Coordinates of C-alpha atoms in Angstrom, one line a residue:
Chain A
X1163 CA -2.3 -26.2 41.6
X1164 CA -5.0 -28.3 40.3
X1165 CA -7.1 -26.6 37.8
X1166 CA -10.2 -28.0 36.3
X1167 CA -10.6 -27.8 32.6
X1168 CA -13.5 -25.4 33.3
X1169 CA -11.1 -22.7 34.7
X1170 CA -8.1 -23.2 32.6
X1171 CA -10.1 -22.4 29.5
X1172 CA -10.8 -18.9 30.8
X1173 CA -8.1 -16.4 30.5
X1174 CA -8.2 -12.6 30.2
X1175 CA -11.3 -12.3 28.0
X1176 CA -14.0 -13.3 30.5
X1177 CA -12.2 -12.6 33.7
X1178 CA -15.0 -10.7 35.2
X1179 CA -17.3 -13.5 34.6
X1180 CA -14.7 -15.6 36.4
X1181 CA -14.8 -13.4 39.4
X1182 CA -18.6 -13.2 39.5
X1183 CA -19.3 -16.9 39.8
X1184 CA -16.1 -18.0 41.3
X1185 CA -17.4 -21.4 42.2
X1186 CA -15.4 -22.8 39.3
X1187 CA -15.0 -26.2 41.0
X1188 CA -17.6 -28.8 40.1
X1189 CA -18.1 -29.7 43.7
X1190 CA -21.2 -27.7 44.0
X1191 CA -24.5 -27.8 42.3
X1192 CA -24.4 -25.3 39.4
X1193 CA -25.2 -21.7 40.1
X1194 CA -25.0 -22.1 43.9
X1195 CA -24.0 -18.8 45.4
X1196 CA -23.8 -20.0 49.0
X1197 CA -27.3 -18.9 49.9
X1198 CA -27.5 -18.2 53.6
X1199 CA -30.1 -20.8 54.4
X1200 CA -28.3 -23.9 53.3
X1201 CA -25.7 -23.7 56.0
X1202 CA -22.8 -23.6 53.7
X1203 CA -19.6 -21.9 54.9
X1204 CA -16.9 -21.7 52.3
X1205 CA -13.7 -23.3 53.6
X1206 CA -10.5 -21.5 54.2
X1207 CA -9.0 -23.2 51.2
X1208 CA -11.8 -22.2 49.0
X1209 CA -11.6 -18.5 50.0
X1210 CA -7.8 -18.7 49.4
X1211 CA -8.4 -20.1 46.0
X1212 CA -10.9 -17.4 45.1
X1213 CA -8.6 -14.7 46.3
X1214 CA -5.8 -16.1 44.2
X1215 CA -8.1 -16.3 41.2
X1216 CA -9.1 -12.7 41.6
X1217 CA -5.5 -11.5 41.8
X1218 CA -4.7 -13.5 38.7
X1219 CA -7.7 -12.0 36.9
X1220 CA -6.6 -8.5 37.8
X1221 CA -3.1 -9.2 36.7
X1222 CA -4.2 -10.5 33.4
X1223 CA -6.4 -7.5 32.7
X1224 CA -3.5 -5.2 33.6
X1225 CA -1.1 -7.0 31.3
X1226 CA -3.6 -7.0 28.5
X1227 CA -4.2 -3.3 28.8
X1228 CA -0.5 -2.6 28.9
X1229 CA 0.4 -4.8 25.9
X1230 CA -2.5 -3.2 23.9
X1231 CA -1.1 0.3 24.8
X1232 CA 2.4 -0.7 23.8
X1233 CA 1.3 -2.3 20.6
X1234 CA -0.8 0.7 19.7
X1235 CA 1.9 3.2 20.5
X1236 CA 4.5 1.2 18.5
X1237 CA 2.2 0.9 15.5
X1238 CA 1.5 4.6 15.6
X1239 CA 5.1 5.5 15.8
X1240 CA 6.1 3.2 13.0
X1241 CA 3.4 4.6 10.7
X1242 CA 3.8 8.2 11.5
X1243 CA 7.6 8.0 11.8
X1244 CA 8.0 6.2 8.5
X1245 CA 10.0 8.2 6.0
X1246 CA 7.1 8.2 3.5
X1247 CA 4.4 9.2 5.9
X1248 CA 4.0 12.8 4.8
X1249 CA 3.5 11.7 1.2
X1250 CA 1.2 8.9 2.3
X1251 CA -0.8 11.2 4.4
X1252 CA -1.4 13.7 1.6
X1253 CA -2.1 10.9 -0.9
X1254 CA -4.5 8.8 1.2
X1255 CA -5.9 11.2 3.8
X1256 CA -6.5 14.5 2.2
X1257 CA -9.5 16.3 3.7
X1258 CA -10.3 18.3 0.6
X1259 CA -10.6 15.2 -1.6
X1260 CA -12.6 13.4 1.1
X1261 CA -15.1 16.2 1.1
X1262 CA -15.3 16.1 -2.7
X1263 CA -15.6 12.4 -2.9
X1264 CA -18.1 11.8 -0.1
X1265 CA -21.3 13.0 -1.8
X1266 CA -20.3 11.3 -5.1
X1267 CA -19.5 8.0 -3.4
X1268 CA -22.9 8.1 -1.6
X1269 CA -24.6 8.8 -4.9
X1270 CA -22.9 5.7 -6.3
X1271 CA -23.7 3.7 -3.1
X1272 CA -27.4 4.2 -3.8
X1273 CA -26.9 1.9 -6.9
X1274 CA -25.1 -0.7 -4.6
X1275 CA -28.0 -0.6 -2.2
X1276 CA -30.7 -1.0 -4.8
X1277 CA -28.8 -3.9 -6.4
X1278 CA -28.4 -5.5 -3.0
X1279 CA -32.1 -5.3 -2.2
X1280 CA -33.4 -6.6 -5.5
X1281 CA -30.7 -9.2 -6.1
X1282 CA -30.9 -10.3 -2.5
X1283 CA -34.6 -11.2 -2.9
X1284 CA -34.0 -12.8 -6.3
X1285 CA -31.1 -14.8 -5.0
X1286 CA -33.1 -16.1 -2.0
X1287 CA -36.0 -17.2 -4.2
X1288 CA -33.9 -18.8 -6.9
X1289 CA -31.5 -20.4 -4.5
X1290 CA -34.4 -22.0 -2.6
X1291 CA -35.9 -23.3 -5.8
X1292 CA -32.6 -24.9 -6.9
X1293 CA -32.0 -26.4 -3.4
X1294 CA -35.5 -27.9 -3.4
X1295 CA -34.9 -29.2 -6.9
X1296 CA -31.7 -30.9 -5.8
X1297 CA -33.3 -32.6 -2.8
X1298 CA -36.4 -33.9 -4.6
X1299 CA -36.9 -37.6 -4.3
X1300 CA -38.0 -40.1 -6.9
X1301 CA -36.6 -41.3 -10.2
X1302 CA -38.9 -39.0 -12.2
X1303 CA -37.1 -36.0 -11.0
X1304 CA -33.6 -37.2 -12.0
X1305 CA -33.1 -34.8 -14.9
X1306 CA -34.2 -31.9 -12.6
X1307 CA -31.7 -33.0 -9.9
X1308 CA -28.9 -33.2 -12.5
X1309 CA -29.7 -29.8 -14.0
X1310 CA -29.7 -28.2 -10.5
X1311 CA -26.5 -29.9 -9.6
X1312 CA -24.9 -28.8 -12.9
X1313 CA -26.1 -25.2 -12.3
X1314 CA -24.6 -25.0 -8.9
X1315 CA -21.3 -26.6 -9.9
X1316 CA -20.9 -24.3 -12.9
X1317 CA -21.8 -21.0 -11.3
X1318 CA -20.0 -21.6 -8.1
X1319 CA -16.9 -22.4 -10.0
X1320 CA -17.1 -19.6 -12.6
X1321 CA -15.3 -16.5 -11.4
X1322 CA -17.8 -13.7 -10.8
X1323 CA -15.9 -11.2 -12.8
X1324 CA -15.9 -13.4 -15.9
X1325 CA -19.6 -14.2 -15.4
X1326 CA -20.2 -10.4 -15.4
X1327 CA -18.1 -9.8 -18.5
X1328 CA -20.0 -12.4 -20.4
X1329 CA -23.4 -11.3 -19.3
X1330 CA -22.9 -7.5 -19.4
X1331 CA -20.8 -7.3 -22.6
X1332 CA -21.7 -10.6 -24.3
X1333 CA -25.5 -10.8 -24.1
X1334 CA -26.1 -7.4 -25.8
X1335 CA -23.8 -8.5 -28.6
X1336 CA -26.4 -11.2 -29.5
X1337 CA -28.8 -8.4 -30.4
X1338 CA -31.8 -10.4 -29.2
X1339 CA -35.2 -8.7 -29.6
X1340 CA -36.7 -7.6 -26.3
X1341 CA -33.6 -8.4 -24.2
X1342 CA -32.3 -5.4 -22.3
X1343 CA -28.9 -3.9 -22.9
X1344 CA -29.0 -1.9 -19.7
X1345 CA -25.7 -2.8 -17.9
X1346 CA -27.2 -2.5 -14.4
X1347 CA -30.0 -5.0 -15.2
X1348 CA -27.5 -7.4 -16.9
X1349 CA -25.0 -7.0 -14.1
X1350 CA -27.8 -7.7 -11.5
X1351 CA -28.7 -10.8 -13.5
X1352 CA -25.0 -12.0 -13.4
X1353 CA -24.8 -11.4 -9.7
X1354 CA -28.1 -13.3 -9.1
X1355 CA -26.8 -16.3 -11.2
X1356 CA -23.6 -16.6 -9.2
X1357 CA -25.0 -15.9 -5.7
X1358 CA -28.1 -18.1 -6.1
X1359 CA -25.7 -21.0 -6.7
X1360 CA -23.9 -20.2 -3.4
X1361 CA -27.2 -19.8 -1.6
X1362 CA -28.7 -22.9 -3.1
X1363 CA -25.9 -24.9 -1.5
X1364 CA -26.5 -23.3 1.8
X1365 CA -30.1 -24.2 1.7
X1366 CA -29.4 -27.7 0.5
X1367 CA -27.0 -28.3 3.4
X1368 CA -29.7 -27.0 5.7
X1369 CA -32.4 -29.3 4.2
X1370 CA -30.1 -32.3 4.5
X1371 CA -29.1 -31.5 8.0
X1372 CA -32.6 -32.0 9.2
X1373 CA -32.8 -35.4 10.7
X1374 CA -34.5 -38.0 8.5
X1375 CA -36.7 -38.9 11.5
X1376 CA -38.4 -35.5 11.2
X1377 CA -39.5 -36.3 7.7
X1378 CA -40.5 -39.8 8.7
X1379 CA -42.5 -38.4 11.6
X1380 CA -44.2 -35.9 9.4
X1381 CA -45.1 -38.7 6.9
X1382 CA -46.4 -40.9 9.6
X1383 CA -48.8 -38.0 10.6
X1384 CA -50.3 -38.2 7.2
X1385 CA -48.5 -35.3 5.5
X1386 CA -47.4 -36.1 1.9
X1387 CA -43.9 -35.4 0.7
X1388 CA -44.6 -31.8 -0.4
X1389 CA -46.3 -30.9 2.9
X1390 CA -43.5 -32.6 4.9
X1391 CA -41.0 -30.4 3.1
X1392 CA -43.1 -27.3 3.4
X1393 CA -44.2 -27.5 7.0
X1394 CA -41.6 -29.6 8.8
X1395 CA -38.3 -29.7 7.0
X1396 CA -37.9 -26.2 5.4
X1397 CA -38.8 -24.2 8.5
X1398 CA -36.1 -26.0 10.5
X1399 CA -33.6 -25.9 7.6
X1400 CA -34.1 -22.1 7.0
X1401 CA -33.8 -21.3 10.7
X1402 CA -30.5 -23.1 10.9
X1403 CA -29.2 -21.4 7.7
X1404 CA -29.7 -17.8 8.7
X1405 CA -26.1 -17.0 9.7
X1406 CA -24.5 -18.4 6.6
X1407 CA -27.2 -16.7 4.5
X1408 CA -26.5 -13.3 6.0
X1409 CA -22.8 -14.0 5.4
X1410 CA -23.6 -14.4 1.7
X1411 CA -25.7 -11.2 1.8
X1412 CA -22.8 -9.2 3.2
X1413 CA -20.6 -10.6 0.5
X1414 CA -23.2 -9.8 -2.2
X1415 CA -23.3 -6.3 -0.9
X1416 CA -19.6 -5.8 -1.6
X1417 CA -19.8 -7.5 -5.0
X1418 CA -22.6 -5.3 -6.3
X1419 CA -19.8 -2.8 -7.1
X1420 CA -18.6 -5.1 -9.9
X1421 CA -21.5 -4.2 -12.1
X1422 CA -19.4 -1.1 -12.9
X1423 CA -17.8 -3.2 -15.5
X1424 CA -20.7 -2.3 -17.7
X1425 CA -20.2 1.4 -17.2
X1426 CA -22.6 2.0 -14.4
X1427 CA -21.2 4.3 -11.6
X1428 CA -21.3 2.7 -8.2
X1429 CA -19.5 3.9 -5.0
X1430 CA -16.1 2.4 -5.9
X1431 CA -16.3 3.7 -9.5
X1432 CA -17.3 7.1 -8.3
X1433 CA -14.1 7.1 -6.2
X1434 CA -12.1 5.8 -9.2
X1435 CA -13.1 8.7 -11.3
X1436 CA -11.8 11.2 -8.8
X1437 CA -8.6 9.2 -8.3
X1438 CA -8.0 9.0 -12.0
X1439 CA -8.3 12.7 -12.4
X1440 CA -6.3 13.8 -9.4
X1441 CA -4.0 10.8 -8.7
X1442 CA -5.0 11.2 -5.1
X1443 CA -6.2 8.0 -3.4
X1444 CA -8.3 9.5 -0.6
X1445 CA -11.6 8.7 -2.4
X1446 CA -10.8 5.0 -2.2
X1447 CA -10.4 5.3 1.6
X1448 CA -13.8 7.2 1.7
X1449 CA -15.5 4.5 -0.3
X1450 CA -13.9 1.7 1.8
X1451 CA -15.1 3.3 5.0
X1452 CA -18.6 3.8 3.6
X1453 CA -18.8 0.1 2.7
X1454 CA -17.6 -0.9 6.2
X1455 CA -20.1 1.4 7.8
X1456 CA -22.8 -0.3 5.8
X1457 CA -21.5 -3.8 6.6
X1458 CA -21.1 -3.3 10.4
X1459 CA -24.8 -3.0 11.2
X1460 CA -25.4 -6.1 9.0
X1461 CA -22.7 -8.1 10.8
X1462 CA -24.1 -7.1 14.2
X1463 CA -27.5 -8.1 13.0
X1464 CA -26.1 -11.5 11.9
X1465 CA -24.5 -12.0 15.3
X1466 CA -27.7 -11.0 17.1
X1467 CA -29.8 -13.5 15.0
X1468 CA -27.2 -16.2 15.6
X1469 CA -27.1 -15.6 19.4
X1470 CA -30.9 -15.5 19.6
X1471 CA -31.2 -18.8 17.7
X1472 CA -28.6 -20.4 19.9
X1473 CA -30.6 -19.4 22.9
X1474 CA -33.8 -20.8 21.4
X1475 CA -32.0 -24.1 20.6
X1476 CA -30.5 -24.3 24.1
X1477 CA -34.0 -24.1 25.5
X1478 CA -34.8 -27.3 23.8
X1479 CA -35.6 -26.2 20.3
X1480 CA -35.4 -28.6 17.5
X1481 CA -31.9 -29.8 16.9
Chain B
X1007 CA -4.8 -29.6 28.7
X1008 CA -4.1 -26.9 31.2
X1009 CA -0.7 -26.3 29.7
X1010 CA -2.2 -25.2 26.4
X1011 CA -3.1 -21.6 27.4
X1012 CA 0.2 -21.1 29.0
X1013 CA 2.1 -22.2 26.0
X1014 CA -0.2 -20.2 23.8
X1015 CA 0.3 -17.1 26.0
X1016 CA 4.1 -17.5 25.8
X1017 CA 3.8 -17.9 22.1
X1018 CA 1.7 -14.8 21.7
X1019 CA 4.0 -12.8 23.9
X1020 CA 7.0 -14.0 22.0
X1021 CA 5.3 -13.2 18.7
X1022 CA 4.4 -9.7 20.0
X1023 CA 8.0 -9.0 21.1
X1024 CA 9.2 -10.3 17.7
X1025 CA 6.7 -8.1 15.9
X1026 CA 7.7 -5.0 17.9
X1027 CA 11.3 -5.8 17.3
X1028 CA 10.8 -6.1 13.6
X1029 CA 8.7 -2.9 13.6
X1030 CA 11.3 -1.0 15.4
X1031 CA 13.9 -2.6 13.2
X1032 CA 12.2 -1.6 10.0
X1033 CA 11.1 1.8 11.2
X1034 CA 12.5 4.9 9.6
X1035 CA 15.2 4.2 7.1
X1036 CA 16.9 7.1 5.5
X1037 CA 15.7 7.6 2.0
X1038 CA 18.6 6.7 -0.3
X1039 CA 17.1 8.5 -3.2
X1040 CA 17.7 12.1 -3.3
X1041 CA 14.1 12.8 -3.0
X1042 CA 14.7 16.1 -1.2
X1043 CA 16.2 17.8 -4.2
X1044 CA 13.5 20.0 -5.6
X1045 CA 12.7 19.1 -9.2
X1046 CA 14.2 21.5 -11.7
X1047 CA 17.1 22.5 -9.6
X1048 CA 18.9 19.2 -9.2
X1049 CA 22.6 19.2 -8.8
X1050 CA 22.8 16.6 -11.5
X1051 CA 24.2 18.0 -14.7
X1052 CA 22.5 15.3 -16.8
X1053 CA 25.8 13.7 -17.7
X1054 CA 25.1 11.5 -20.8
X1055 CA 24.4 7.9 -19.7
X1056 CA 25.4 8.7 -16.1
X1057 CA 22.1 9.6 -14.5
X1058 CA 21.1 8.4 -11.1
X1059 CA 18.7 5.8 -12.6
X1060 CA 17.0 2.9 -10.8
X1061 CA 19.5 0.4 -12.3
X1062 CA 22.8 2.1 -12.9
X1063 CA 23.8 2.3 -16.5
X1064 CA 20.2 1.4 -17.6
X1065 CA 17.1 3.5 -18.2
X1066 CA 14.0 1.8 -16.9
X1067 CA 10.8 2.9 -18.7
X1068 CA 7.3 1.8 -17.6
X1069 CA 4.0 1.5 -19.5
X1070 CA 0.8 -0.3 -18.9
X1071 CA -0.1 -3.7 -20.3
X1072 CA -1.6 -4.2 -22.8
X1073 CA 0.0 -1.3 -24.7
X1074 CA -2.4 0.0 -27.3
X1075 CA -2.0 1.1 -30.9
X1076 CA -1.1 3.5 -32.3
X1077 CA 1.1 4.3 -29.2
X1078 CA 2.8 0.9 -29.3
X1079 CA 2.7 -1.8 -31.8
X1080 CA 1.9 -5.5 -31.2
X1081 CA 1.8 -4.9 -27.5
X1082 CA 5.6 -4.9 -27.5
X1083 CA 6.9 -1.6 -26.2
X1084 CA 10.5 -2.7 -26.7
X1085 CA 10.3 -2.9 -30.5
X1086 CA 10.6 0.8 -31.0
X1087 CA 7.5 0.9 -33.1
X1088 CA 4.4 3.0 -32.4
X1089 CA 4.5 6.7 -31.3
X1090 CA 5.3 6.4 -27.6
X1091 CA 7.8 3.6 -28.0
X1092 CA 9.7 5.7 -30.6
X1093 CA 9.5 8.8 -28.3
X1094 CA 10.8 6.8 -25.3
X1095 CA 13.8 5.6 -27.3
X1096 CA 14.4 9.1 -28.6
X1097 CA 14.4 10.5 -25.1
X1098 CA 16.7 7.7 -23.9
X1099 CA 19.1 8.4 -26.7
X1100 CA 19.0 12.1 -25.8
X1101 CA 19.9 11.2 -22.3
X1102 CA 22.8 9.0 -23.5
X1103 CA 21.3 5.6 -23.2
X1104 CA 21.3 3.5 -26.4
X1105 CA 18.6 0.9 -27.3
X1106 CA 20.3 -1.9 -25.4
X1107 CA 20.4 0.1 -22.2
X1108 CA 16.7 0.6 -22.1
X1109 CA 14.7 -1.8 -19.9
X1110 CA 10.9 -1.9 -20.2
X1111 CA 8.6 -2.6 -17.3
X1112 CA 4.9 -3.2 -17.2
X1113 CA 3.2 -1.0 -14.6
X1114 CA -0.6 -0.5 -14.3
X1115 CA -1.8 3.0 -14.7
X1116 CA -2.9 3.4 -11.1
X1117 CA 0.3 1.9 -9.7
X1118 CA 2.5 4.3 -11.5
X1119 CA 1.2 7.1 -9.3
X1120 CA 1.1 5.4 -5.9
X1121 CA 3.5 7.1 -3.4
X1122 CA 6.5 5.1 -2.3
X1123 CA 9.5 3.8 -4.0
X1124 CA 9.2 3.8 -7.8
X1125 CA 10.6 0.9 -9.7
X1126 CA 11.1 2.9 -13.0
X1127 CA 12.8 6.0 -14.1
X1128 CA 9.8 7.4 -16.1
X1129 CA 6.4 6.1 -17.2
X1130 CA 5.1 6.8 -20.7
X1131 CA 1.4 6.0 -20.9
X1132 CA -0.6 8.8 -22.6
X1133 CA -0.9 10.6 -19.3
X1134 CA -2.2 14.2 -19.6
X1135 CA -0.4 16.9 -17.6
X1136 CA -2.5 18.8 -15.2
X1137 CA -1.7 21.0 -12.2
X1138 CA -3.8 18.8 -9.9
X1139 CA -1.8 15.7 -10.9
X1140 CA 1.5 17.6 -10.5
X1141 CA 0.8 17.5 -6.7
X1142 CA 1.3 13.7 -6.9
X1143 CA 4.0 13.1 -9.5
X1144 CA 6.5 15.0 -11.6
X1145 CA 5.9 15.5 -15.3
X1146 CA 8.4 16.1 -18.1
X1147 CA 7.4 18.8 -20.5
X1148 CA 4.7 17.7 -23.0
X1149 CA 5.7 15.5 -25.9
X1150 CA 2.4 15.4 -27.7
X1151 CA -0.5 17.9 -28.0
X1152 CA -3.6 15.8 -27.7
X1153 CA -7.2 16.5 -28.6
X1154 CA -10.3 14.6 -27.6
X1155 CA -12.7 13.1 -30.2
X1156 CA -16.2 11.6 -30.3
X1157 CA -16.8 8.3 -32.0
X1158 CA -20.3 6.9 -32.9
X1159 CA -21.6 4.1 -35.1
X1160 CA -22.3 5.2 -38.7
X1161 CA -25.8 6.3 -39.5
X1162 CA -26.9 6.8 -35.9
X1163 CA -28.3 10.1 -34.5
X1164 CA -25.0 10.6 -32.6
X1165 CA -23.0 10.4 -35.9
X1166 CA -24.9 13.3 -37.3
X1167 CA -24.0 15.6 -34.4
X1168 CA -22.3 18.8 -35.5
X1169 CA -22.1 20.7 -32.2
X1170 CA -21.7 20.1 -28.5
X1171 CA -25.4 20.9 -28.0
X1172 CA -26.2 17.9 -30.3
X1173 CA -24.4 15.6 -27.9
X1174 CA -26.2 16.7 -24.8
X1175 CA -29.1 14.3 -25.0
X1176 CA -27.0 11.2 -25.8
X1177 CA -25.6 8.5 -23.6
X1178 CA -21.8 9.0 -23.7
X1179 CA -19.1 6.7 -22.5
X1180 CA -15.3 7.0 -21.7
X1181 CA -12.5 5.3 -19.8
X1182 CA -12.1 6.1 -16.2
X1183 CA -9.2 8.4 -15.2
X1184 CA -9.0 9.9 -18.7
X1185 CA -9.4 13.5 -19.7
X1186 CA -12.0 12.2 -22.2
X1187 CA -14.3 11.7 -19.2
X1188 CA -13.6 15.2 -18.0
X1189 CA -14.6 16.6 -21.4
X1190 CA -17.9 14.7 -21.1
X1191 CA -18.6 16.0 -17.6
X1192 CA -17.3 19.6 -18.0
X1193 CA -17.8 20.4 -21.7
X1194 CA -20.7 18.4 -22.9
X1195 CA -22.6 18.1 -19.6
X1196 CA -25.0 15.5 -20.9
X1197 CA -28.4 14.9 -19.4
X1198 CA -27.7 11.2 -18.8
X1199 CA -24.7 10.5 -16.6
X1200 CA -21.7 9.2 -18.6
X1201 CA -21.0 5.5 -18.7
X1202 CA -17.5 5.0 -17.2
X1203 CA -15.4 2.0 -18.2
X1204 CA -12.2 0.5 -16.7
X1205 CA -10.7 0.1 -20.1
X1206 CA -11.3 1.5 -23.6
X1207 CA -11.9 -2.1 -24.7
X1208 CA -15.1 -2.2 -22.7
X1209 CA -16.1 1.2 -24.0
X1210 CA -15.7 -0.1 -27.5
X1211 CA -17.9 -3.2 -26.8
X1212 CA -20.5 -0.9 -25.3
X1213 CA -20.5 1.2 -28.4
X1214 CA -20.9 -1.8 -30.6
X1215 CA -23.7 -3.2 -28.4
X1216 CA -25.6 0.1 -28.5
X1217 CA -25.3 0.5 -24.7
X1218 CA -23.9 4.0 -25.3
X1219 CA -24.5 6.3 -28.3
X1220 CA -21.0 7.6 -28.5
X1221 CA -17.6 7.3 -26.8
X1222 CA -14.9 9.9 -26.3
X1223 CA -11.2 9.0 -26.6
X1224 CA -8.1 11.0 -27.7
X1225 CA -7.9 11.7 -31.4
X1226 CA -5.2 9.2 -32.4
X1227 CA -6.9 6.4 -30.5
X1228 CA -10.2 7.4 -32.1
X1229 CA -8.6 7.1 -35.6
X1230 CA -7.2 3.7 -34.8
X1231 CA -10.5 2.5 -33.4
X1232 CA -12.5 3.6 -36.4
X1233 CA -9.9 2.4 -38.9
X1234 CA -9.1 -1.0 -37.4
X1235 CA -11.2 -2.1 -34.5
X1236 CA -14.8 -0.9 -34.9
X1237 CA -15.0 -0.3 -38.6
X1238 CA -18.7 0.5 -38.6
X1239 CA -18.0 3.5 -36.4
X1240 CA -16.8 7.0 -37.5
X1241 CA -15.3 10.1 -35.8
X1242 CA -18.1 12.6 -35.2
X1243 CA -15.7 15.4 -34.4
X1244 CA -13.1 16.7 -32.0
X1245 CA -13.4 19.1 -29.1
X1246 CA -11.6 22.4 -28.8
X1247 CA -9.1 22.6 -26.0
X1248 CA -10.5 23.6 -22.7
X1249 CA -9.1 26.9 -21.4
X1250 CA -6.9 27.7 -24.4
X1251 CA -3.8 25.9 -23.5
X1252 CA -3.3 22.7 -25.4
X1253 CA -3.7 19.5 -23.4
X1254 CA -0.4 17.6 -23.5
X1255 CA 0.9 14.1 -22.7
X1256 CA 3.9 14.1 -20.4
X1257 CA 6.3 11.5 -19.1
X1258 CA 5.6 10.6 -15.5
X1259 CA 8.4 10.6 -12.9
X1260 CA 8.4 10.1 -9.1
X1261 CA 7.6 13.3 -7.2
X1262 CA 10.8 15.1 -6.6
X1263 CA 12.8 12.8 -8.9
X1264 CA 16.4 13.8 -9.6
X1265 CA 15.8 13.0 -13.3
X1266 CA 12.9 15.4 -13.9
X1267 CA 14.9 18.3 -15.2
X1268 CA 17.1 16.1 -17.3
X1269 CA 14.1 14.3 -18.9
X1270 CA 12.4 17.6 -19.5
X1271 CA 15.5 19.0 -21.1
X1272 CA 15.6 15.9 -23.4
X1273 CA 12.0 16.3 -24.4
X1274 CA 12.5 20.0 -25.1
X1275 CA 15.5 19.3 -27.2
X1276 CA 13.7 16.7 -29.2
X1277 CA 10.8 19.2 -29.8
X1278 CA 13.2 21.9 -30.9
X1279 CA 15.3 19.7 -33.3
X1280 CA 12.1 18.4 -35.0
X1281 CA 12.5 14.8 -33.8
X1282 CA 9.1 14.8 -32.1
X1283 CA 7.4 16.2 -35.2
X1284 CA 9.1 13.5 -37.3
X1285 CA 8.0 10.7 -35.0
X1286 CA 4.5 12.1 -34.9
X1287 CA 4.4 12.2 -38.7
X1288 CA 5.6 8.6 -38.9
X1289 CA 3.2 7.1 -36.4
X1290 CA 0.2 9.4 -36.1
X1291 CA -0.1 10.8 -39.6
X1292 CA -3.5 9.0 -40.0
X1293 CA -4.8 11.2 -37.2
X1294 CA -5.2 14.1 -39.5
X1295 CA -8.1 16.2 -38.5
X1296 CA -11.7 16.0 -37.7
X1297 CA -14.4 18.6 -37.7
X1298 CA -14.4 20.7 -34.5
X1299 CA -17.5 20.5 -32.3
X1300 CA -18.3 23.9 -30.9

């Protein structure tokens, strides 16, 4: 059979879609549903083809369902039938420990959430400043550009855990007057340093992805460099950067737990404490699920923002 | 181009079949270890040097890395120096394994308790015996009666504490997963939540930096820290045992291990013939006594 590229790319996943607008051939004007007034009568061959495609779609769905069921059943049997399953179950899925851990993990999670909110804002501001510093034009800004580049290179390369160790345990050792020794503040500072380097690169990529003609057009309208950046370039850059930024935010949310190096009790450390006492790992599972539950809404939000922006762009937004 | 999905599908189907086959293939295997024998009533008669160990003819002993003083010396468990290293070799000898038949293995604290196949015969890592932990692993009988102590920098308010009530208003720190932390939470019940560290090293740094007022460790560690590591710190005092029974360190074995009763027998024998007391005298004699905080 001759299949156009358009059809062959569709298997299983969007079968329904396939059935709905089964005018897959490019012989018609797009979206044409055979409206009654245009005198179009589908040919025998076309009806045949549509029927065939419908049966294929049904068959694909059935096979997908069956293979999912079989896979699920086999996985279940393998896990539950494993010789170590009873021990695993009582070590990782103990209701009593889950109940004990849940409130403590939530208490710890409050620290994660606060850190996420405050560091998130700080990271966005600092990251934007560094990105702008890196994209400044003109020889006078050379040292600033070099400094910003050095900063991003260094902090993107430095493992976060080492950064935290140095800031949380090293800075207080200097005994500087007026500098806090609070491990949470110091940990937040370390997180901000590392993540603002990531985010600065995201912003910079966004700024540089705006076509030079945009800047030229802005300048020709009489805007100076700063205004062109502020009113023309940055709005486009930031809009394009939302998905990767939210990605970094989700990642930051999970890394906030690392401030527990300094002795602060976050969700994971709260679980750790119970695990250490009881040698039962259920609290880890609880903490893991709580984090996932916190991340899912954020991920959905990211997807929604991305989809919305794609729609806007498809309607002839600035690209 | 229209071939690609078909090829892909075949590949996926093939992979799935292969996966299922592997899964079925590696499903239930009979456990070759006699895990079903309840501890304490094993049929094994503890024949000298003939136990059902991980590696036959060898005794595999695990501890964490780094191994701290005064329990081990120079981070080398195999040198027989330091309290726990000496105890491990004494137990091995009692079981009929001489020094050359002992193999050391580095196993992190948390991994030593994970369910599943153990790679060692027993773990010696200052693990306190508790009924709750007995649900997860087997313990030998206790080889050391341990007490918890409070350390603070000299001349601070914390260093002047003479009672548990004096500690209540302070910021205390301890290592996660230790009974030291339980003493803070259950005995002192401070107004500020305890700072919890992954390792004692970080707790020491925090003490030096003034991020905590005092830290709690076991007494021998406390003596070592104040004598060698943080010399401007001192021991404020020690706690009484909770609930009357002394807290003890025990050797950790796999849950239901066939060796538990033999190892327990060996530890008991060493206690009775005075070997444990001698080793303690040799390695922990510095840890004399500290004022008791009531």
